[in-house]
mmCIF file of C-alpha atoms and ligand atoms in Angstrom:
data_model
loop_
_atom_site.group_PDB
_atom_site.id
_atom_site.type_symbol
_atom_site.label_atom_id
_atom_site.label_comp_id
_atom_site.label_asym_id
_atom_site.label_seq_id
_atom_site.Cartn_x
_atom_site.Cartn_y
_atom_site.Cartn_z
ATOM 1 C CA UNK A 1 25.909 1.874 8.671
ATOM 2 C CA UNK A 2 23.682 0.012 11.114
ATOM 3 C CA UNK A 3 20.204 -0.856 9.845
ATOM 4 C CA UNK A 4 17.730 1.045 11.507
ATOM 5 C CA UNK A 5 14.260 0.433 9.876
ATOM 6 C CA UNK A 6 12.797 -2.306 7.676
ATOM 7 C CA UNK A 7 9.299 -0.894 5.678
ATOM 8 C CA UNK A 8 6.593 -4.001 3.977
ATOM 9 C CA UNK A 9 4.508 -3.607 1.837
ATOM 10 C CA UNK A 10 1.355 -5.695 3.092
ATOM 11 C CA UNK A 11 -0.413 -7.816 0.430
ATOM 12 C CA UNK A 12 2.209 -10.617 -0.060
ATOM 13 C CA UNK A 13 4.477 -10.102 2.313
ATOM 14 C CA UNK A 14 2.672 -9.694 6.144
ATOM 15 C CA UNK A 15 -0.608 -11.588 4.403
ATOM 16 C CA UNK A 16 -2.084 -12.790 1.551
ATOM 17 C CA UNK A 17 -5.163 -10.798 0.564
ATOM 18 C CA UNK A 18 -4.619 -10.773 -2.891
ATOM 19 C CA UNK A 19 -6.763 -14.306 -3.462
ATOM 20 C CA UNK A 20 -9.711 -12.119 -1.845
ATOM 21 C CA UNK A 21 -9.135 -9.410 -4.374
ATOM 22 C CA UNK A 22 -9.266 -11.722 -6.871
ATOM 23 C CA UNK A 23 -13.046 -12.936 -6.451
ATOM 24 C CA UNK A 24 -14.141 -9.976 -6.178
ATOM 25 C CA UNK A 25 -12.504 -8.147 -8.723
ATOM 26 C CA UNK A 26 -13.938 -12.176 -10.453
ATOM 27 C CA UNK A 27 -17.484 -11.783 -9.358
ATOM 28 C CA UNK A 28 -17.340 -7.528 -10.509
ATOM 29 C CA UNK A 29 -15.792 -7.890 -13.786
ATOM 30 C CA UNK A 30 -18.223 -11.218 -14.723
ATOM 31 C CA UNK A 31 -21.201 -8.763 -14.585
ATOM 32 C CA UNK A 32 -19.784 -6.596 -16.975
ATOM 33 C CA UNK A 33 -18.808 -9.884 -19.121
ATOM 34 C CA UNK A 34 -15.074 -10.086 -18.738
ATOM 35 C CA UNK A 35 -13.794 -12.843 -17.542
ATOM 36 C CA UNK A 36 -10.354 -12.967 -15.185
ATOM 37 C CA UNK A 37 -8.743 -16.022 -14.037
ATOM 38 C CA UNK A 38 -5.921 -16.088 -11.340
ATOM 39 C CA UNK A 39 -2.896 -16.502 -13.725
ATOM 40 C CA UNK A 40 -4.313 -12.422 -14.494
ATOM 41 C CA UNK A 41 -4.837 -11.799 -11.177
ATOM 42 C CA UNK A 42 -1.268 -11.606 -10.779
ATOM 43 C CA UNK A 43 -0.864 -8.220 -13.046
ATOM 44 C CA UNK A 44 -3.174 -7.082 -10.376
ATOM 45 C CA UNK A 45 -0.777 -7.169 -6.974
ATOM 46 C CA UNK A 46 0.650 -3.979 -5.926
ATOM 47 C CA UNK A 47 -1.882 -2.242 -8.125
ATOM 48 C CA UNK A 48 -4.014 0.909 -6.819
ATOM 49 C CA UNK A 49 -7.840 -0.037 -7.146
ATOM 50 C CA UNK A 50 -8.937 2.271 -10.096
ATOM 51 C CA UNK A 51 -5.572 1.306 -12.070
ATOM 52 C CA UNK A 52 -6.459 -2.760 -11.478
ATOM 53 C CA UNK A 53 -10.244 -1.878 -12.720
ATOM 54 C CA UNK A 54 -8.730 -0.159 -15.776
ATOM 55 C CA UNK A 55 -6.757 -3.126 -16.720
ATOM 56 C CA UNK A 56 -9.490 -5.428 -15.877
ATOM 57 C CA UNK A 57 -11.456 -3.435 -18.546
ATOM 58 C CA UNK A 58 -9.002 -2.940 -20.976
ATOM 59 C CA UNK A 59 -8.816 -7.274 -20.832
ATOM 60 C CA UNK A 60 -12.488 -7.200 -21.461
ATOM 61 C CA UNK A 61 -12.159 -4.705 -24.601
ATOM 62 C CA UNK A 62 -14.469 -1.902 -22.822
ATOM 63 C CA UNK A 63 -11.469 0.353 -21.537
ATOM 64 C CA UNK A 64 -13.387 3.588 -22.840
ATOM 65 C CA UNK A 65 -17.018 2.792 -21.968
ATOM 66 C CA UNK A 66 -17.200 4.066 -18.855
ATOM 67 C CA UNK A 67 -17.283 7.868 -17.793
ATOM 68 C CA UNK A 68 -14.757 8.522 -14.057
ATOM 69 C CA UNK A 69 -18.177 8.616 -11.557
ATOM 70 C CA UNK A 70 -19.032 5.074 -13.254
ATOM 71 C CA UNK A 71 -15.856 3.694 -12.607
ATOM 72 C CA UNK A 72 -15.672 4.985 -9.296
ATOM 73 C CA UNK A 73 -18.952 3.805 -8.579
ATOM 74 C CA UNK A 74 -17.761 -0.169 -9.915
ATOM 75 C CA UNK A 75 -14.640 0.208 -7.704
ATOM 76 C CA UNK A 76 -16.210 1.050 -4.525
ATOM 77 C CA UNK A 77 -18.782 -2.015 -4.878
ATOM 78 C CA UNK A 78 -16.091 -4.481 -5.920
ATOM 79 C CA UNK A 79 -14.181 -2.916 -2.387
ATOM 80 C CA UNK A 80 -17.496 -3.329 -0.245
ATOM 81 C CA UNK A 81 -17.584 -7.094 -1.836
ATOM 82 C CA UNK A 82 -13.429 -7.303 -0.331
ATOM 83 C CA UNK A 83 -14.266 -5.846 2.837
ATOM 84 C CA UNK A 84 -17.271 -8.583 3.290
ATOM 85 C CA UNK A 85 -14.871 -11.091 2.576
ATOM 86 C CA UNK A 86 -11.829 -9.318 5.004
ATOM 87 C CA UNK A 87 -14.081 -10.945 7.822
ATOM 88 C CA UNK A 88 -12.832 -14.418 7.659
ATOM 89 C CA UNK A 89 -8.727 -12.655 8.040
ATOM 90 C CA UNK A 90 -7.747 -13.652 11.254
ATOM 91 C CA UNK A 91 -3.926 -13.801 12.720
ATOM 92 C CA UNK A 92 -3.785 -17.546 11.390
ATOM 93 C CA UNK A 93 -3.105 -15.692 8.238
ATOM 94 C CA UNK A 94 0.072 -13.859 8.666
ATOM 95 C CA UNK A 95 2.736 -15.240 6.720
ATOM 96 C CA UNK A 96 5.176 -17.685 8.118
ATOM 97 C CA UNK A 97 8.073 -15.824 10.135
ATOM 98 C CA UNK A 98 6.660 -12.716 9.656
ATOM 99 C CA UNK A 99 5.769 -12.687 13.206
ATOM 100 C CA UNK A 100 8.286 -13.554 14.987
ATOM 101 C CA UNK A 101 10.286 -11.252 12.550
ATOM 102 C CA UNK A 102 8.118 -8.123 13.744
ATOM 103 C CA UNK A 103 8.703 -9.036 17.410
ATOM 104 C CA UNK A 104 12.734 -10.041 16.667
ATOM 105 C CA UNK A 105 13.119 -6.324 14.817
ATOM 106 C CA UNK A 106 10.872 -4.725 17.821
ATOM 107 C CA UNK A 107 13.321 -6.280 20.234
ATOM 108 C CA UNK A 108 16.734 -4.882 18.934
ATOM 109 C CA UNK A 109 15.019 -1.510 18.183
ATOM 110 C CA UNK A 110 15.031 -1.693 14.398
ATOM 111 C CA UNK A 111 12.076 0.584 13.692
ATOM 112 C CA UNK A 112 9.361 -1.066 11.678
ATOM 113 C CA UNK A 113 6.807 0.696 8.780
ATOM 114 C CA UNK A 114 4.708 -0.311 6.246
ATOM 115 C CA UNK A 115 4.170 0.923 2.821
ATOM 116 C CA UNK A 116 0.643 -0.651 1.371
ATOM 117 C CA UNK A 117 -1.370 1.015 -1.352
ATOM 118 C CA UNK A 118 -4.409 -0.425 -0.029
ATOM 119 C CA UNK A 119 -6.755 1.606 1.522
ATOM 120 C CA UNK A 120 -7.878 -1.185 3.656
ATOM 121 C CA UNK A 121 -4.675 -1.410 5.265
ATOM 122 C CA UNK A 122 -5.228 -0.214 9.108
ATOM 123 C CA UNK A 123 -8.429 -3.068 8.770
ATOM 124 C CA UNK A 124 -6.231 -5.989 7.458
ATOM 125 C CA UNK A 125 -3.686 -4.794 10.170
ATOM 126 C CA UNK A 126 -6.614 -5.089 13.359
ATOM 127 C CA UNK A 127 -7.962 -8.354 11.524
ATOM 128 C CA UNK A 128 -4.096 -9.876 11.686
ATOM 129 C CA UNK A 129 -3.645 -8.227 15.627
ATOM 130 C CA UNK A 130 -0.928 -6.460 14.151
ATOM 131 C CA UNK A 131 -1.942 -2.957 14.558
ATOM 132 C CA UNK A 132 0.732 -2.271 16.814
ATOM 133 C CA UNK A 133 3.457 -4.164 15.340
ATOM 134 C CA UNK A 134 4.343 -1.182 13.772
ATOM 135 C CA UNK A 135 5.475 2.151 13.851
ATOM 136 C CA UNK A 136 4.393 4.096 10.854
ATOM 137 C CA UNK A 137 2.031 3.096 8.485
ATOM 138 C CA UNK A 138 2.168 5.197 5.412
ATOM 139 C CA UNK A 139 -1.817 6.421 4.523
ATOM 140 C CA UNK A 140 -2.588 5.151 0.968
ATOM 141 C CA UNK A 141 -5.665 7.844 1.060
ATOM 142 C CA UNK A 142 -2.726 10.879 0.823
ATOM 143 C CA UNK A 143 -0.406 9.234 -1.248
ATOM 144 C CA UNK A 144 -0.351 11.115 -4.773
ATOM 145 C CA UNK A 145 1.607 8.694 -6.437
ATOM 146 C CA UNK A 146 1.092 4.632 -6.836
ATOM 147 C CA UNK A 147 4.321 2.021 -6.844
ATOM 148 C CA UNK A 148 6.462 2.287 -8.984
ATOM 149 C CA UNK A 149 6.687 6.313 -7.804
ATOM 150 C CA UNK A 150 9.074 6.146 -4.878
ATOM 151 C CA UNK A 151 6.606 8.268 -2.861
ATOM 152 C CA UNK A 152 5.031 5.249 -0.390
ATOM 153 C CA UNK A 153 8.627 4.159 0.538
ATOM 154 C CA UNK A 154 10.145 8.026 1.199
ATOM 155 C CA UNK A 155 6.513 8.919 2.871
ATOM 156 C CA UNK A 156 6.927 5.548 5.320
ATOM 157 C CA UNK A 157 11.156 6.233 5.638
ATOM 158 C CA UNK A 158 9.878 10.137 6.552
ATOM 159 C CA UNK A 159 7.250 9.007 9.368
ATOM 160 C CA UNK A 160 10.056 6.727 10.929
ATOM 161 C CA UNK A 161 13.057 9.330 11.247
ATOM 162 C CA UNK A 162 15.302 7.198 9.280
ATOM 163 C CA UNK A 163 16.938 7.918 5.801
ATOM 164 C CA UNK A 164 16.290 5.734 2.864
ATOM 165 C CA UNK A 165 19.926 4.448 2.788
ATOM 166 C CA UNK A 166 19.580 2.844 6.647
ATOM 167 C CA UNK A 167 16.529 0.968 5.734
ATOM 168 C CA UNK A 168 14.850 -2.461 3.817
ATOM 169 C CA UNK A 169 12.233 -2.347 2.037
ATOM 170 C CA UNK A 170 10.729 -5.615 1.357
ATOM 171 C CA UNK A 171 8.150 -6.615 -1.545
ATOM 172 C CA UNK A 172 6.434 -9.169 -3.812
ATOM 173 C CA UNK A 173 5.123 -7.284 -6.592
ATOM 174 C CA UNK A 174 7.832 -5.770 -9.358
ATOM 175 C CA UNK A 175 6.011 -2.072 -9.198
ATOM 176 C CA UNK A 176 6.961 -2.032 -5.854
ATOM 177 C CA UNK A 177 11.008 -3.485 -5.838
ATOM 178 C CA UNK A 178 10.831 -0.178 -9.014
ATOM 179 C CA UNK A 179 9.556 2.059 -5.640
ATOM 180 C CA UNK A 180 11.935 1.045 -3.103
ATOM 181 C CA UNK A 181 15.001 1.241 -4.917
ATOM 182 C CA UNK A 182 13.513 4.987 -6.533
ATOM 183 C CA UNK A 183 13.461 5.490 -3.085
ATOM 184 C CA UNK A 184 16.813 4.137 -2.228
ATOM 185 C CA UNK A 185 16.046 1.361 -0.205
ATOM 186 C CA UNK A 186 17.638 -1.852 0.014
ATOM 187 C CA UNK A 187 15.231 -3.828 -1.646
ATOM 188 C CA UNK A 188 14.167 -7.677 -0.687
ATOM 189 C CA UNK A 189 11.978 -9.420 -3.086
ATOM 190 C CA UNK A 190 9.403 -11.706 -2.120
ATOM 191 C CA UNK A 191 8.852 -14.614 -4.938
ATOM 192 C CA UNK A 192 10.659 -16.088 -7.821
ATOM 193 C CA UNK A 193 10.145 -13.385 -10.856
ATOM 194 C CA UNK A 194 11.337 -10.353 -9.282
ATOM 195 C CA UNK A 195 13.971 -8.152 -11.289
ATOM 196 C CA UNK A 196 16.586 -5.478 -9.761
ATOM 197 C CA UNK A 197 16.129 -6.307 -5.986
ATOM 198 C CA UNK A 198 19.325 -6.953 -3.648
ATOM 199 C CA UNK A 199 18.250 -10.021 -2.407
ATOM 200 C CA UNK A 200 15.299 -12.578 -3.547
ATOM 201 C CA UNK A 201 13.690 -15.034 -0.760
ATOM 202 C CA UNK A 202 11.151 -17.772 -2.313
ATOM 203 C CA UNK A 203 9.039 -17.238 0.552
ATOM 204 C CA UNK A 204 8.580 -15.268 3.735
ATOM 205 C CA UNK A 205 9.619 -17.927 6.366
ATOM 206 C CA UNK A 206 13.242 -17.064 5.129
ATOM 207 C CA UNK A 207 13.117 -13.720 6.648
ATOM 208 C CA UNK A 208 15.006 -14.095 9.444
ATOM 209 C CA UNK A 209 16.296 -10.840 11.605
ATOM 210 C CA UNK A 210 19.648 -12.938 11.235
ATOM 211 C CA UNK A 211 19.449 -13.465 7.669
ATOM 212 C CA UNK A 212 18.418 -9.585 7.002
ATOM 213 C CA UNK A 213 21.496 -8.360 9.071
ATOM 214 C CA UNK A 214 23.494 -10.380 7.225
ATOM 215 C CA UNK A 215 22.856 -9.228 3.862
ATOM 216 C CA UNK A 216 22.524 -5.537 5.244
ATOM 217 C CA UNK A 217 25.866 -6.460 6.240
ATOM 218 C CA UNK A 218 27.784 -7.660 2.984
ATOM 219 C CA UNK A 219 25.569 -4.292 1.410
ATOM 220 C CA UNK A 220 28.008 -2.464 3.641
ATOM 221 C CA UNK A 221 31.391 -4.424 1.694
ATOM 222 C CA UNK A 222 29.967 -3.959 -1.834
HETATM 223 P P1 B16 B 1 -7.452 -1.581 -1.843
HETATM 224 P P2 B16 B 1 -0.140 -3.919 -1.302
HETATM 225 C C1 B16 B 1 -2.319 -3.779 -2.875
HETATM 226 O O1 B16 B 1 -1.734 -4.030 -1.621
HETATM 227 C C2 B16 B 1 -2.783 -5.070 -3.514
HETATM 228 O O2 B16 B 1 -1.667 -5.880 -3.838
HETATM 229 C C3 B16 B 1 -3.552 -4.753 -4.790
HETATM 230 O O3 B16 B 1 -4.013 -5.954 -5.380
HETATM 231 C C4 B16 B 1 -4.737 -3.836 -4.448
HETATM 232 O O4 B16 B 1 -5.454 -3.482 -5.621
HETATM 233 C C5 B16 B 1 -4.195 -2.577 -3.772
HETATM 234 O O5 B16 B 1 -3.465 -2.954 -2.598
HETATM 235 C C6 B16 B 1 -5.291 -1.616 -3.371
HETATM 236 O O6 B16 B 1 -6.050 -2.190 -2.363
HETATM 237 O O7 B16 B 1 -8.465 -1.792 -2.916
HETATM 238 O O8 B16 B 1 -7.701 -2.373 -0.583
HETATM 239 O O9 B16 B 1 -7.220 -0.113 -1.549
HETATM 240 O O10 B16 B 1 0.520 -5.047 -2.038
HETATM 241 O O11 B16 B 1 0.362 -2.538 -1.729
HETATM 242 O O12 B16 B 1 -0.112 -4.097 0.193
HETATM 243 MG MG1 MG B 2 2.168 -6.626 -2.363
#
């Protein structure tokens, strides 16, 4: 079967946001008296924003102080914080190879989506110049489910016209791998502690278009 779309997720894999998630979710939670460090920062990738506050608050002991308006109301100024700091995101910060990877997939008509929770996703996308890199980008705002649920990666396989089985999906965070292969995506991990995916890369500059077809390929002998 020839491989017809490849779907990212966005935070980790086309950029690296997640160090300006971390001061603000830093500078939000030190106000309430909790304090995060990076090392916890990583339980927060691939997390919605009300799910990463509710961990951040469970950390801090005060998981049931707050009523849902109040921790709606602490979400949305930690995101105005992250949006202030989105300014400096320019297209220096795309990962290595992801570019050329884009334009390489573009060029032999291997349809290209993305599957981000983040709301701020069509903003990171202008910041990078990447808006129209791609084909379908899967809205966050109508999504019902978060990663793990496979709903993100059959929403973004939907909105390209391709099946699940004819596409990658490729992510850094283990709630998504758990999505894309619920969805039934060949998955492609991005990092060194990822569990179930189909093929693990250290870092993005090893995501080749040659290197993809060629594990799509020995997919196709298993
Ligand atoms: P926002 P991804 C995720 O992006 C981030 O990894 C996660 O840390 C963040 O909380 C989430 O987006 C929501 O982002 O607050 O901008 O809506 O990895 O799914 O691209
Ligand atoms: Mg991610």
């Amino acid at each position: 079967m020839k491989l017809e779309a490849v779907v990212f997720d966005l935070d980790g894999v086309i950029t690296d946001t997640a160090h300006y998630h971390f001061v603000a979710w830093r500078d939000m939670a030190l106000g309430l008296g909790i304090h995060i460090d990076e090392a916890f920062n990583e339980r927060l990738k691939g997390v919605s924003r009300l799910d990463s506050l509710r961990l951040i608050l469970a950390h801090g002991g005060k998981a049931d102080l707050f009523s849902d308006a109040e921790l709606e109301a602490i979400a949305t100024r930690k995101n105005e914080h992250y949006v202030n700091l989105l300014s400096a995101l320019s297209p220096a910060d795309i990962l290595p190879g992801i570019a050329e990877l884009l334009r390489e997939l573009r060029q032999n008509g291997i349809r290209i989506g993305l599957a981000s929770v983040s709301k701020n996703a069509p903003q990171v996308l202008a910041a990078l110049g990447l808006t129209d890199a791609f084909d379908y980008c899967a809205d966050a705002a109508k999504l019902t489910h978060s990663k793990p649920h496979p709903e993100i990666f059959l929403t973004a396989c939907a909105g390209l016209g391709v099946t699940p089985a004819q596409a990658i999906g490729v992510e850094d965070a283990q709630a998504g791998v758990i999505s894309i292969k619920a969805a039934g995506l060949y998955a492609v991990g991005v990092g060194s502690q990822l569990e179930g995916v189909d093929w693990l890369v250290p870092c993005t500059s090893h995501l080749t278009l040659p290197a993809l077809l060629a594990h799509w390929a020995d997919r196709q002998q298993n």
